[in-house]
mmCIF file of C-alpha atoms in Angstrom:
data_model
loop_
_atom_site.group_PDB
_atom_site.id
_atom_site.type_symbol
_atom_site.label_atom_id
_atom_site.label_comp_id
_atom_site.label_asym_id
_atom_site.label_seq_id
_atom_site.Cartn_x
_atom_site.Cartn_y
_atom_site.Cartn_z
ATOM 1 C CA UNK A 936 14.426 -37.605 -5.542
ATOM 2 C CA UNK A 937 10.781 -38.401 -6.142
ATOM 3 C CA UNK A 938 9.456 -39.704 -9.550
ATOM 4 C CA UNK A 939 7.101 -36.338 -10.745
ATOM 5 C CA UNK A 940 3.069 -37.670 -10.129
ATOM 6 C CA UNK A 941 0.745 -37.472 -12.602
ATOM 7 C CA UNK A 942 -2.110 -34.804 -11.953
ATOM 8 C CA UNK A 943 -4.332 -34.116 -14.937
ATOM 9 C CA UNK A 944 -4.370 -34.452 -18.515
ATOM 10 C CA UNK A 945 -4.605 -31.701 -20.823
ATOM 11 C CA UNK A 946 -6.100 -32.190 -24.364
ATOM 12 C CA UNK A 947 -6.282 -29.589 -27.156
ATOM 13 C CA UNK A 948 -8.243 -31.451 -29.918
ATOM 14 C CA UNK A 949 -8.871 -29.587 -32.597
ATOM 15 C CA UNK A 950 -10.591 -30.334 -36.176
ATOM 16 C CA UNK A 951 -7.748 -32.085 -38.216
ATOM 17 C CA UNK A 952 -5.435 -32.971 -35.215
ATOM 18 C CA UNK A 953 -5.472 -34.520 -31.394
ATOM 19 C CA UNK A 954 -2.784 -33.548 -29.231
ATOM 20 C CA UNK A 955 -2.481 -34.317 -25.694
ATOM 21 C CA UNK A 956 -0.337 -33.495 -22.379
ATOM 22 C CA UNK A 957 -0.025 -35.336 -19.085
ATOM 23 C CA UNK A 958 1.119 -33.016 -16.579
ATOM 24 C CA UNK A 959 1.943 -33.359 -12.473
ATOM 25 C CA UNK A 960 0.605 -30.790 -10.293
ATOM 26 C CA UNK A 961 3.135 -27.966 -10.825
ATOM 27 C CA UNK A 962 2.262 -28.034 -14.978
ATOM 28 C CA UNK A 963 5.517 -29.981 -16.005
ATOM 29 C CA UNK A 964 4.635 -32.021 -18.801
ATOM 30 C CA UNK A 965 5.753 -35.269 -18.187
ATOM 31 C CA UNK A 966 4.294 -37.222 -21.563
ATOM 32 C CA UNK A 967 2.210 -36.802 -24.762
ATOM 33 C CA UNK A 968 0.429 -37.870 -27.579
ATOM 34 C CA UNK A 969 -0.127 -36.611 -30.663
ATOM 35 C CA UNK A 970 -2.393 -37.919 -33.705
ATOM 36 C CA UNK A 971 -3.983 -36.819 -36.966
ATOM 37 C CA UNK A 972 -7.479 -37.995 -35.230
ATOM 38 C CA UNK A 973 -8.670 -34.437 -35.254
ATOM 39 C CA UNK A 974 -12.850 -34.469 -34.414
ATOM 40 C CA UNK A 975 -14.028 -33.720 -38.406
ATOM 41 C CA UNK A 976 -11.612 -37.304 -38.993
ATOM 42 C CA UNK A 977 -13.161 -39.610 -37.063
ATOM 43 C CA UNK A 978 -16.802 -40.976 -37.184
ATOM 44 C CA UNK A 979 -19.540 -39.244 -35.447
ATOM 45 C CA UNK A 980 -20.179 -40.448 -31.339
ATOM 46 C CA UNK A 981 -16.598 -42.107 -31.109
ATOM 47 C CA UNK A 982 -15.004 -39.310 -29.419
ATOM 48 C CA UNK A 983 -14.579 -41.396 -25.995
ATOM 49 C CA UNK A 984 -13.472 -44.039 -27.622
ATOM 50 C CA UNK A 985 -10.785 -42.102 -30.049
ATOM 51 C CA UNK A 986 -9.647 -40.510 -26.329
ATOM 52 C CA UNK A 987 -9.419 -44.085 -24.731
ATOM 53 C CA UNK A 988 -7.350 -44.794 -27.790
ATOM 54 C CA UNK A 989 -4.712 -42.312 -27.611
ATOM 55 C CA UNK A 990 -3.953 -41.829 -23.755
ATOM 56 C CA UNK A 991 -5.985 -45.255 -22.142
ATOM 57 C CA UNK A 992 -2.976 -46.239 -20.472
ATOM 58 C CA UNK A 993 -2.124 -42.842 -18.494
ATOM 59 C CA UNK A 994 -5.636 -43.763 -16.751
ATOM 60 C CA UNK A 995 -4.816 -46.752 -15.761
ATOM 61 C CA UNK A 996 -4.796 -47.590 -11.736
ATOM 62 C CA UNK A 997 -6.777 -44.166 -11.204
ATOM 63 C CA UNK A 998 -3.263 -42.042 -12.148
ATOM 64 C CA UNK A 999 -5.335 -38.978 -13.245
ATOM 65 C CA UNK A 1000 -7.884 -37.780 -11.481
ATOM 66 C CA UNK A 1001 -8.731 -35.116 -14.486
ATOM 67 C CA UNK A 1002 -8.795 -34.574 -18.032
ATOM 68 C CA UNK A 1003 -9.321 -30.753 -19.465
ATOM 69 C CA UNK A 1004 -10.070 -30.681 -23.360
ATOM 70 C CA UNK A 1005 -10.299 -27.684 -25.760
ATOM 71 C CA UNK A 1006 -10.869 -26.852 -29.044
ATOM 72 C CA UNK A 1007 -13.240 -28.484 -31.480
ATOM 73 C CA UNK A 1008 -13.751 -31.572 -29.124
ATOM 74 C CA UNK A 1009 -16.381 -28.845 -27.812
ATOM 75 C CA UNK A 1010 -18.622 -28.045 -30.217
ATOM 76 C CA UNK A 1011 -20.940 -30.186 -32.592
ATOM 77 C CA UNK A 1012 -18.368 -31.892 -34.336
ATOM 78 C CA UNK A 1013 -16.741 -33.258 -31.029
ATOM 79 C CA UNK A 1014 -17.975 -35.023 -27.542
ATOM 80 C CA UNK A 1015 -20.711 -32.306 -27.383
ATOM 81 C CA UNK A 1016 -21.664 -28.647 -27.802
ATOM 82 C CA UNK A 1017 -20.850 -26.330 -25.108
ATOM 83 C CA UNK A 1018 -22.271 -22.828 -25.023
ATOM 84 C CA UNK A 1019 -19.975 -20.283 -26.089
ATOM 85 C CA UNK A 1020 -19.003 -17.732 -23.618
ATOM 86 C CA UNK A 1021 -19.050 -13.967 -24.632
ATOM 87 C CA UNK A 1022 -16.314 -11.665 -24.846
ATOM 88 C CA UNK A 1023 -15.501 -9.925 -22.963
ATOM 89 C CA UNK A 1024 -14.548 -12.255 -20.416
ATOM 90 C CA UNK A 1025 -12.027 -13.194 -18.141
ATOM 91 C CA UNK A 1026 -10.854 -16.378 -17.013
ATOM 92 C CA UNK A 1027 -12.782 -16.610 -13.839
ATOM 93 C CA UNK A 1028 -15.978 -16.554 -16.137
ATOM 94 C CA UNK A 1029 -14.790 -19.138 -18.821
ATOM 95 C CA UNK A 1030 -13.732 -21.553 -15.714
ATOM 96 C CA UNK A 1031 -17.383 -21.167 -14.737
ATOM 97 C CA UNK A 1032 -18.889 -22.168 -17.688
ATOM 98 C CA UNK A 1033 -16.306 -25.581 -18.062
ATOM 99 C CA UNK A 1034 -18.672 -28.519 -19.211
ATOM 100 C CA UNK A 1035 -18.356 -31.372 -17.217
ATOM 101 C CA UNK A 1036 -18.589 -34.806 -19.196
ATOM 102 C CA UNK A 1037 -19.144 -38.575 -18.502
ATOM 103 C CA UNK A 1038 -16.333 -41.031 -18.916
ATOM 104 C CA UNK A 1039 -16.238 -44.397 -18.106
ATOM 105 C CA UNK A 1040 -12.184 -44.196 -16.370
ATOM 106 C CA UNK A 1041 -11.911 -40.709 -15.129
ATOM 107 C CA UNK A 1042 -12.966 -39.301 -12.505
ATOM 108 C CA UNK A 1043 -13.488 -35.939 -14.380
ATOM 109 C CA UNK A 1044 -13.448 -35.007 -17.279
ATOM 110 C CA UNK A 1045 -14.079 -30.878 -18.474
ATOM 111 C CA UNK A 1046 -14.825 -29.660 -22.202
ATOM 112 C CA UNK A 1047 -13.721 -25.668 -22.284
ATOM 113 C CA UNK A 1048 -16.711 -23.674 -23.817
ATOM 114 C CA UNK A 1049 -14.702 -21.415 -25.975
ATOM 115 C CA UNK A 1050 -15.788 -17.602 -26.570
ATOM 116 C CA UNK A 1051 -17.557 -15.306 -28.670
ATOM 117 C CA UNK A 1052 -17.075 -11.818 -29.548
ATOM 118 C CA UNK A 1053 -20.012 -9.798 -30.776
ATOM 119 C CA UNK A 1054 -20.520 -6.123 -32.976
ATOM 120 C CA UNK A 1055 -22.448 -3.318 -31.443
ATOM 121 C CA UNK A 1056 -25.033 -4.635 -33.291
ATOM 122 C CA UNK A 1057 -25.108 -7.733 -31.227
ATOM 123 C CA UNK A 1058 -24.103 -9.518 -34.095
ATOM 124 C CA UNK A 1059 -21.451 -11.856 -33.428
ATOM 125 C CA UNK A 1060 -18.262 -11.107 -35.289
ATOM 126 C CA UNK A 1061 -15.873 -13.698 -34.288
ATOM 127 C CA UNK A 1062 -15.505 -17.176 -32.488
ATOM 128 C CA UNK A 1063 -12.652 -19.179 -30.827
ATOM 129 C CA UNK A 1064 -12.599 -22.747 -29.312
ATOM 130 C CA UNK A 1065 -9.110 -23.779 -28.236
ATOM 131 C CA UNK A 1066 -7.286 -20.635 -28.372
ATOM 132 C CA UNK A 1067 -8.804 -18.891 -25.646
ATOM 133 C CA UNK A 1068 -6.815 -21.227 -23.543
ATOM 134 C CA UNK A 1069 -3.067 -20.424 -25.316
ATOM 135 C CA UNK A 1070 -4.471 -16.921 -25.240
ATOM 136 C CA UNK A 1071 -4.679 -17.026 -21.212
ATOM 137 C CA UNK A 1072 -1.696 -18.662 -20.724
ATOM 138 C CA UNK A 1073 0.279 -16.211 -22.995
ATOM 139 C CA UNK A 1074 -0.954 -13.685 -20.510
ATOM 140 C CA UNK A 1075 0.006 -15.518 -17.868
ATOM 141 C CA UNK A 1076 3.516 -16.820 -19.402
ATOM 142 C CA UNK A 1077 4.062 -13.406 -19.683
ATOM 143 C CA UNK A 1078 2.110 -11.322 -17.166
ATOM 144 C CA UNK A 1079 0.974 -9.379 -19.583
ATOM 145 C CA UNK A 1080 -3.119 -8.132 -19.299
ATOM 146 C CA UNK A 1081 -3.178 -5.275 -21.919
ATOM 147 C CA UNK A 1082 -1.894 -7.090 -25.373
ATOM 148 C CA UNK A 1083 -3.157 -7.604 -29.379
ATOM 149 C CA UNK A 1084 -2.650 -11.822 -29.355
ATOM 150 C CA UNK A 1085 -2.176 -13.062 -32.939
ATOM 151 C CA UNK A 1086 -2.790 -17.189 -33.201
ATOM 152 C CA UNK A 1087 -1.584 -18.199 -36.735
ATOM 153 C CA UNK A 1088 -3.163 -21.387 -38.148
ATOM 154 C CA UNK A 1089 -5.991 -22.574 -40.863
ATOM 155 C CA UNK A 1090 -8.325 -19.786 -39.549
ATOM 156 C CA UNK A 1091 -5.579 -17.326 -37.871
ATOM 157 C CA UNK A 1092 -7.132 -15.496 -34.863
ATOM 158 C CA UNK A 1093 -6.906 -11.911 -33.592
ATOM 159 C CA UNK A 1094 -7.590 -11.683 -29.937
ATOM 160 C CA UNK A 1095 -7.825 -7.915 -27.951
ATOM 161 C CA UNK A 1096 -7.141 -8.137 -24.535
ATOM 162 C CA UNK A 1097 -7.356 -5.369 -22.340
ATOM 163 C CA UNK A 1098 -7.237 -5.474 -18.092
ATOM 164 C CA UNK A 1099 -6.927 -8.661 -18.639
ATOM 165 C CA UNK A 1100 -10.152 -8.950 -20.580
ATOM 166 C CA UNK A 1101 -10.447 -10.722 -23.812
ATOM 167 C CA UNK A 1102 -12.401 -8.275 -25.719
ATOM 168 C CA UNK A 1103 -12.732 -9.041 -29.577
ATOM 169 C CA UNK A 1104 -11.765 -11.502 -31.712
ATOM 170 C CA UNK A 1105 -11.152 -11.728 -35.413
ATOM 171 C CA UNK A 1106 -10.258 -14.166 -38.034
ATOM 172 C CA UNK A 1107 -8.272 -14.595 -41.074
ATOM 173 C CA UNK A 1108 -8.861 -17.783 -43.343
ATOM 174 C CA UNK A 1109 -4.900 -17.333 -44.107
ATOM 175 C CA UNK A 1110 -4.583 -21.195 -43.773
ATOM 176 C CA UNK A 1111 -7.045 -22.848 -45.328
ATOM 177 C CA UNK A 1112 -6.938 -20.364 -48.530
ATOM 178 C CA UNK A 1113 -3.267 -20.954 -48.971
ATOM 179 C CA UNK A 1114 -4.090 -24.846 -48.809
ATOM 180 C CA UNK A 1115 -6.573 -24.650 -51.389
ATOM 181 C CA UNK A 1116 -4.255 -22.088 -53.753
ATOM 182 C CA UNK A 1117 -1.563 -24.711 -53.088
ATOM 183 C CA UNK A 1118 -3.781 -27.869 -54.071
ATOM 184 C CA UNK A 1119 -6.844 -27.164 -55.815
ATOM 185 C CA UNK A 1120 -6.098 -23.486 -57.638
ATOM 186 C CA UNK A 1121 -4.641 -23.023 -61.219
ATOM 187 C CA UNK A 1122 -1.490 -22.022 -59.029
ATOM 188 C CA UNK A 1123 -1.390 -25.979 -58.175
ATOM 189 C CA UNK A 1124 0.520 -27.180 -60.934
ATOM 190 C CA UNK A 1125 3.438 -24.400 -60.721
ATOM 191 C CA UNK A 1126 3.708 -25.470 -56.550
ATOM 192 C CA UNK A 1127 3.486 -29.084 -56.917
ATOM 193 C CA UNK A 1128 5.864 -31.554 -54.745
ATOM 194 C CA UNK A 1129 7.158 -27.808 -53.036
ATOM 195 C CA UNK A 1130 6.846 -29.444 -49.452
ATOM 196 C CA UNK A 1131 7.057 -27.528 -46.488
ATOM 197 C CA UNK A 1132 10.470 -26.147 -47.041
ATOM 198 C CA UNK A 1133 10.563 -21.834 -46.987
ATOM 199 C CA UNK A 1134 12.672 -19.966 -49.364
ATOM 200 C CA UNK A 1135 13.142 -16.992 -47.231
ATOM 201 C CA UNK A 1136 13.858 -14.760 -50.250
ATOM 202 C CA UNK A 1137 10.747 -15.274 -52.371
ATOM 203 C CA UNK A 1138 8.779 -15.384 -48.991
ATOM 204 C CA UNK A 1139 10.116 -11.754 -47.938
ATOM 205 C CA UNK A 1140 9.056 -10.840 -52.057
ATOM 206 C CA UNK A 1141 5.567 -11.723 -51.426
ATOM 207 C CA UNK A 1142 5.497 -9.870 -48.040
ATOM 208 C CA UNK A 1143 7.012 -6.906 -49.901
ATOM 209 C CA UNK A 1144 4.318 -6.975 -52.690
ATOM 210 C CA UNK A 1145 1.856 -6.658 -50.255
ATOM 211 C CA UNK A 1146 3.292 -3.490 -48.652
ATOM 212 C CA UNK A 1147 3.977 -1.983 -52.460
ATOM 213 C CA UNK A 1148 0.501 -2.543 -52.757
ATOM 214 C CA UNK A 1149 -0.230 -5.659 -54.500
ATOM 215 C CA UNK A 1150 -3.540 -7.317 -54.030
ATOM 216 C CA UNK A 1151 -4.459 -10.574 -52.447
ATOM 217 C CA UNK A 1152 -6.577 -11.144 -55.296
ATOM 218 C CA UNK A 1153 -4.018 -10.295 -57.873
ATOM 219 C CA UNK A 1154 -0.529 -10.877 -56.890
ATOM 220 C CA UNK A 1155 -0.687 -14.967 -56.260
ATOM 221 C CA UNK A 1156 -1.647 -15.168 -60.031
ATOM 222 C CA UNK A 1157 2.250 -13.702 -60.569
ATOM 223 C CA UNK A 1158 3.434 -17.339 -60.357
ATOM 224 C CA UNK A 1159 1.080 -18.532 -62.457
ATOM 225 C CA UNK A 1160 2.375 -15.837 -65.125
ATOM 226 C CA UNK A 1161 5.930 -16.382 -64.512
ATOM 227 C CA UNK A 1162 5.619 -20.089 -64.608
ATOM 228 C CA UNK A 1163 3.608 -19.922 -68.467
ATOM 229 C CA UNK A 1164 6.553 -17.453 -69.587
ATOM 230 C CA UNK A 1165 9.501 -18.057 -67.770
ATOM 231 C CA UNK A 1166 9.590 -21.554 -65.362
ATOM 232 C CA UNK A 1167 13.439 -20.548 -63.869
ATOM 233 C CA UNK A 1168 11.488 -20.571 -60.444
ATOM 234 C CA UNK A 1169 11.874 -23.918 -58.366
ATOM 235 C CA UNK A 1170 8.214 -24.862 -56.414
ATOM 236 C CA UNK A 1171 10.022 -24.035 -53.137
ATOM 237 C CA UNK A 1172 10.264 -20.821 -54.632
ATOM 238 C CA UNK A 1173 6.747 -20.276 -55.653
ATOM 239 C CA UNK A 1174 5.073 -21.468 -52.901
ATOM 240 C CA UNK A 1175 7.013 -19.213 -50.592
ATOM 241 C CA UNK A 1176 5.846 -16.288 -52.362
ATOM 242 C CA UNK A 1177 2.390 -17.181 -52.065
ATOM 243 C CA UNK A 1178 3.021 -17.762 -48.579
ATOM 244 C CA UNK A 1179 4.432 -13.994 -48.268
ATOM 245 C CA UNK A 1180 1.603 -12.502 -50.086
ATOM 246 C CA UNK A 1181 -0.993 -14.458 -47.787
ATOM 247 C CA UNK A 1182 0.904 -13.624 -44.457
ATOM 248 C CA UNK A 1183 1.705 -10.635 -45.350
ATOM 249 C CA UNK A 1184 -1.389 -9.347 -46.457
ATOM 250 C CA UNK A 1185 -3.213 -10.796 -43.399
ATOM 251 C CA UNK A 1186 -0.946 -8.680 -41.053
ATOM 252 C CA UNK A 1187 -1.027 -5.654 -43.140
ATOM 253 C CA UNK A 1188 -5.561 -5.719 -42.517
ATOM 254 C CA UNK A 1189 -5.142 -6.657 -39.270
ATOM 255 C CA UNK A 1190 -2.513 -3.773 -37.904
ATOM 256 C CA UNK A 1191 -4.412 -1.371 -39.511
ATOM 257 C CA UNK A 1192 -6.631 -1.514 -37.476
ATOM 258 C CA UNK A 1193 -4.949 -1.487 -34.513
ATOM 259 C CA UNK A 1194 -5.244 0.893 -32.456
ATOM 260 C CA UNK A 1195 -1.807 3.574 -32.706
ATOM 261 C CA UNK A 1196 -2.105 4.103 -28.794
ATOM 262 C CA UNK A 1197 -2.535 0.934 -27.587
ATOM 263 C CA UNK A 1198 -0.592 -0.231 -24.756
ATOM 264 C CA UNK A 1199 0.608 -4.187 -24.333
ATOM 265 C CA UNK A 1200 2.423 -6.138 -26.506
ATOM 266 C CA UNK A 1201 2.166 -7.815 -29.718
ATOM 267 C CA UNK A 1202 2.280 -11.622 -28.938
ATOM 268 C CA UNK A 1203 1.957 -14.709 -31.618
ATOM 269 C CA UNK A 1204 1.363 -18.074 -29.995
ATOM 270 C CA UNK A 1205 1.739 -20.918 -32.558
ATOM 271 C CA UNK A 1206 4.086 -23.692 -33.873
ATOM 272 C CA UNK A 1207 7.640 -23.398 -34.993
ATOM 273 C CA UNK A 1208 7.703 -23.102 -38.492
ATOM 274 C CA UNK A 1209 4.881 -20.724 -38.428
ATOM 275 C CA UNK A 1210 6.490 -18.065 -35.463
ATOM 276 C CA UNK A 1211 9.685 -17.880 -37.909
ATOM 277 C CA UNK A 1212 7.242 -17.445 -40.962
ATOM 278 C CA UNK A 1213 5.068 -14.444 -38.948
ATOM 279 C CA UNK A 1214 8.723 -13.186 -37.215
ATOM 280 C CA UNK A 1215 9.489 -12.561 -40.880
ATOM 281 C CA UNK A 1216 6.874 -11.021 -41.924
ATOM 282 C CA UNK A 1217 5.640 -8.774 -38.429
ATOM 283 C CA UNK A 1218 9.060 -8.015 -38.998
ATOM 284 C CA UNK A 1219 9.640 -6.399 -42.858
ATOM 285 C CA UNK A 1220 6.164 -4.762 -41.861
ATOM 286 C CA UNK A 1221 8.023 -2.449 -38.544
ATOM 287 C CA UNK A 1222 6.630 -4.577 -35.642
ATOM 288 C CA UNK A 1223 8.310 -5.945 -32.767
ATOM 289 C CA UNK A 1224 6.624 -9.127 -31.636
ATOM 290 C CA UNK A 1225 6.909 -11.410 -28.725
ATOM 291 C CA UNK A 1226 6.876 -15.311 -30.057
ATOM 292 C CA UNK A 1227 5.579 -17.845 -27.691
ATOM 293 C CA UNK A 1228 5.267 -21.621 -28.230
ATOM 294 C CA UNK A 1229 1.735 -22.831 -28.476
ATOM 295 C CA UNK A 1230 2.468 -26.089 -26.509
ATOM 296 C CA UNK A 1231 3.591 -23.975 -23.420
ATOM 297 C CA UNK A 1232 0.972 -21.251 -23.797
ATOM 298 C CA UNK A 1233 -1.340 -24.624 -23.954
ATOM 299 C CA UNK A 1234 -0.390 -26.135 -21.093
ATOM 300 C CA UNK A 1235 -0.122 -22.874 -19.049
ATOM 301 C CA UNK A 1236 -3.899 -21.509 -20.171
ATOM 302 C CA UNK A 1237 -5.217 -25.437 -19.243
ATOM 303 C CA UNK A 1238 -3.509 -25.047 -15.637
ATOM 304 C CA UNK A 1239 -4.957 -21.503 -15.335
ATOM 305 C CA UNK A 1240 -8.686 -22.817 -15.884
ATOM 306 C CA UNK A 1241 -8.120 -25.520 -13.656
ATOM 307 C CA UNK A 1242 -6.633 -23.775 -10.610
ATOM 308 C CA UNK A 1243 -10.182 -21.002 -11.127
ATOM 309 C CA UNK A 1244 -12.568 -23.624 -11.944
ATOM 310 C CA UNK A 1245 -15.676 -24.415 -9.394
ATOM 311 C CA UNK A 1246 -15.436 -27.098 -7.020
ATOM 312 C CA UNK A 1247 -18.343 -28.143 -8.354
ATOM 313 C CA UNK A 1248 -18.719 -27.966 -12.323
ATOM 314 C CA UNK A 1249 -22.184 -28.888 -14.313
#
């Protein structure tokens, strides 16, 4: 049997992480790289040589013919900014608007421009670089064109898609709020040396205050209480609930406004530990959800863009 060939290189670099995938030409991943080299880590101009650093020896002997990057790598933090592409859109139109870059040992390489989604008003309301492309390939994974895409993360995103049409976006600063409760609040001190461990318990307790009714702005201070008058709680413990109250309350805003006759699925694309987290939660709240891992959706959204893009891309 012959060894799988190398055919591209996919690279979702985002702002506190690089991750990258080299695939053959059927989209089995055949090797990757991780790092914490995300582009607001590393000094300004040195993305090409941060890249070089990470996957140099996949280019080697002209083994890959093309790299596709998304995520943060394309805007001003990263190799350069590429023009957001409005919603809504379709993949056709964000293959069209793929950035080609230089680079010294690749033939080519292409920076995914990431979309925009914009009020009436012609405001715009919401922005996305990187999960455009697991949102595509969750379509595709699942051939599924009508479907409310939720992307859990620092800045969780909302994604509409209808005929196949990414129409809004919206986000939730779930992650980055909880980060900062976690390590700079007055709630620090009562979470401190938690880890990333879950008590499911307390976690489904701050998901259930939510749906009682508590308030984002209110209920997280509960730990703080119980931890002056009564410390029996373990960190774990704490934590978890603040987790429940921040996941839960982000579902419970964003499904209420969702639509009651829309067609499609409910589909959240994201890591391990955070699909069993959401699961939890969709789940306590009465919604069925299909889970999806964001590596695959990844890799399948990069292949999508690259089998649509131009022949010739500028």
């Amino acid at each position: 049997m012959n060894k799988p060939t190398a055919n591209a290189v996919y690279v979702d670099w985002g702002t506190s992480s690089f991750r990258a995938y080299l695939v053959d030409e059927t989209g089995n991943c055949l090797d990757q790289r991780a790092s914490v080299q995300g582009v607001k880590k590393i000094d300004p101009g040195s993305c090409e040589a941060v890249l070089q650093e990470n996957i140099g020896d996949w280019l080697e002997g002209d083994r890959v013919a093309k790299i596709l990057m998304a995520g943060m790598v394309g805007s001003d933090l990263g190799w350069c900014a590429v023009p957001l592409v409005r919603a809504p859109c379709v993949a056709a139109m964000i293959a069209e608007k793929l950035f080609t870059a230089q680079h010294s040992q690749c033939a080519e390489i292409q920076i995914v421009p990431g979309v925009a989604s914009c009020e009436d008003t012609g405001h715009v309301s919401g922005i996305m670089r990187g999960e455009e492309v697991q949102v595509l390939g969750g379509m595709a994974l699942q051939n599924e064109k009508n479907a409310v895409f939720c992307l859990p993360g620092s800045h969780s995103k909302w994604v509409n898609v209808s005929e196949g049409s990414i129409t809004s976006i919206r986000t939730f600063m779930t992650g980055e709020l909880f980060d900062l409760m976690c390590g700079q609040s007055v709630l620090a001190d009562c979470m401190r040396h938690a880890g990333a461990e879950m008590d499911r318990n307390t976690f489904v307790a701050g998901v259930e205050c939510v749906r009682s009714g508590g308030n984002l702005l209110e209920a997280p201070f509960r730990v703080r209480a119980e931890f002056v008058a009564d410390p029996h709680r373990s960190p774990v413990e704490r934590k978890s609930f603040v987790s429940g109250v921040m996941i839960g309350s982000e579902i419970a805003a964003a499904t209420a406004e969702m639509k009651a006759d829309r067609s499609g699925e409910l589909i959240v694309i994201g890591s391990q530990q955070l699909l069993s987290a959401y699961h939890l939660a969709f789940t306590r709240h009465g919604h069925s959800i299909t889970c999806i891992q964001g590596e695959e959706a990844f890799i399948a959204g990069c292949r999508l863009l690259q089998g649509r893009a131009p022949k010739t891309a500028s």
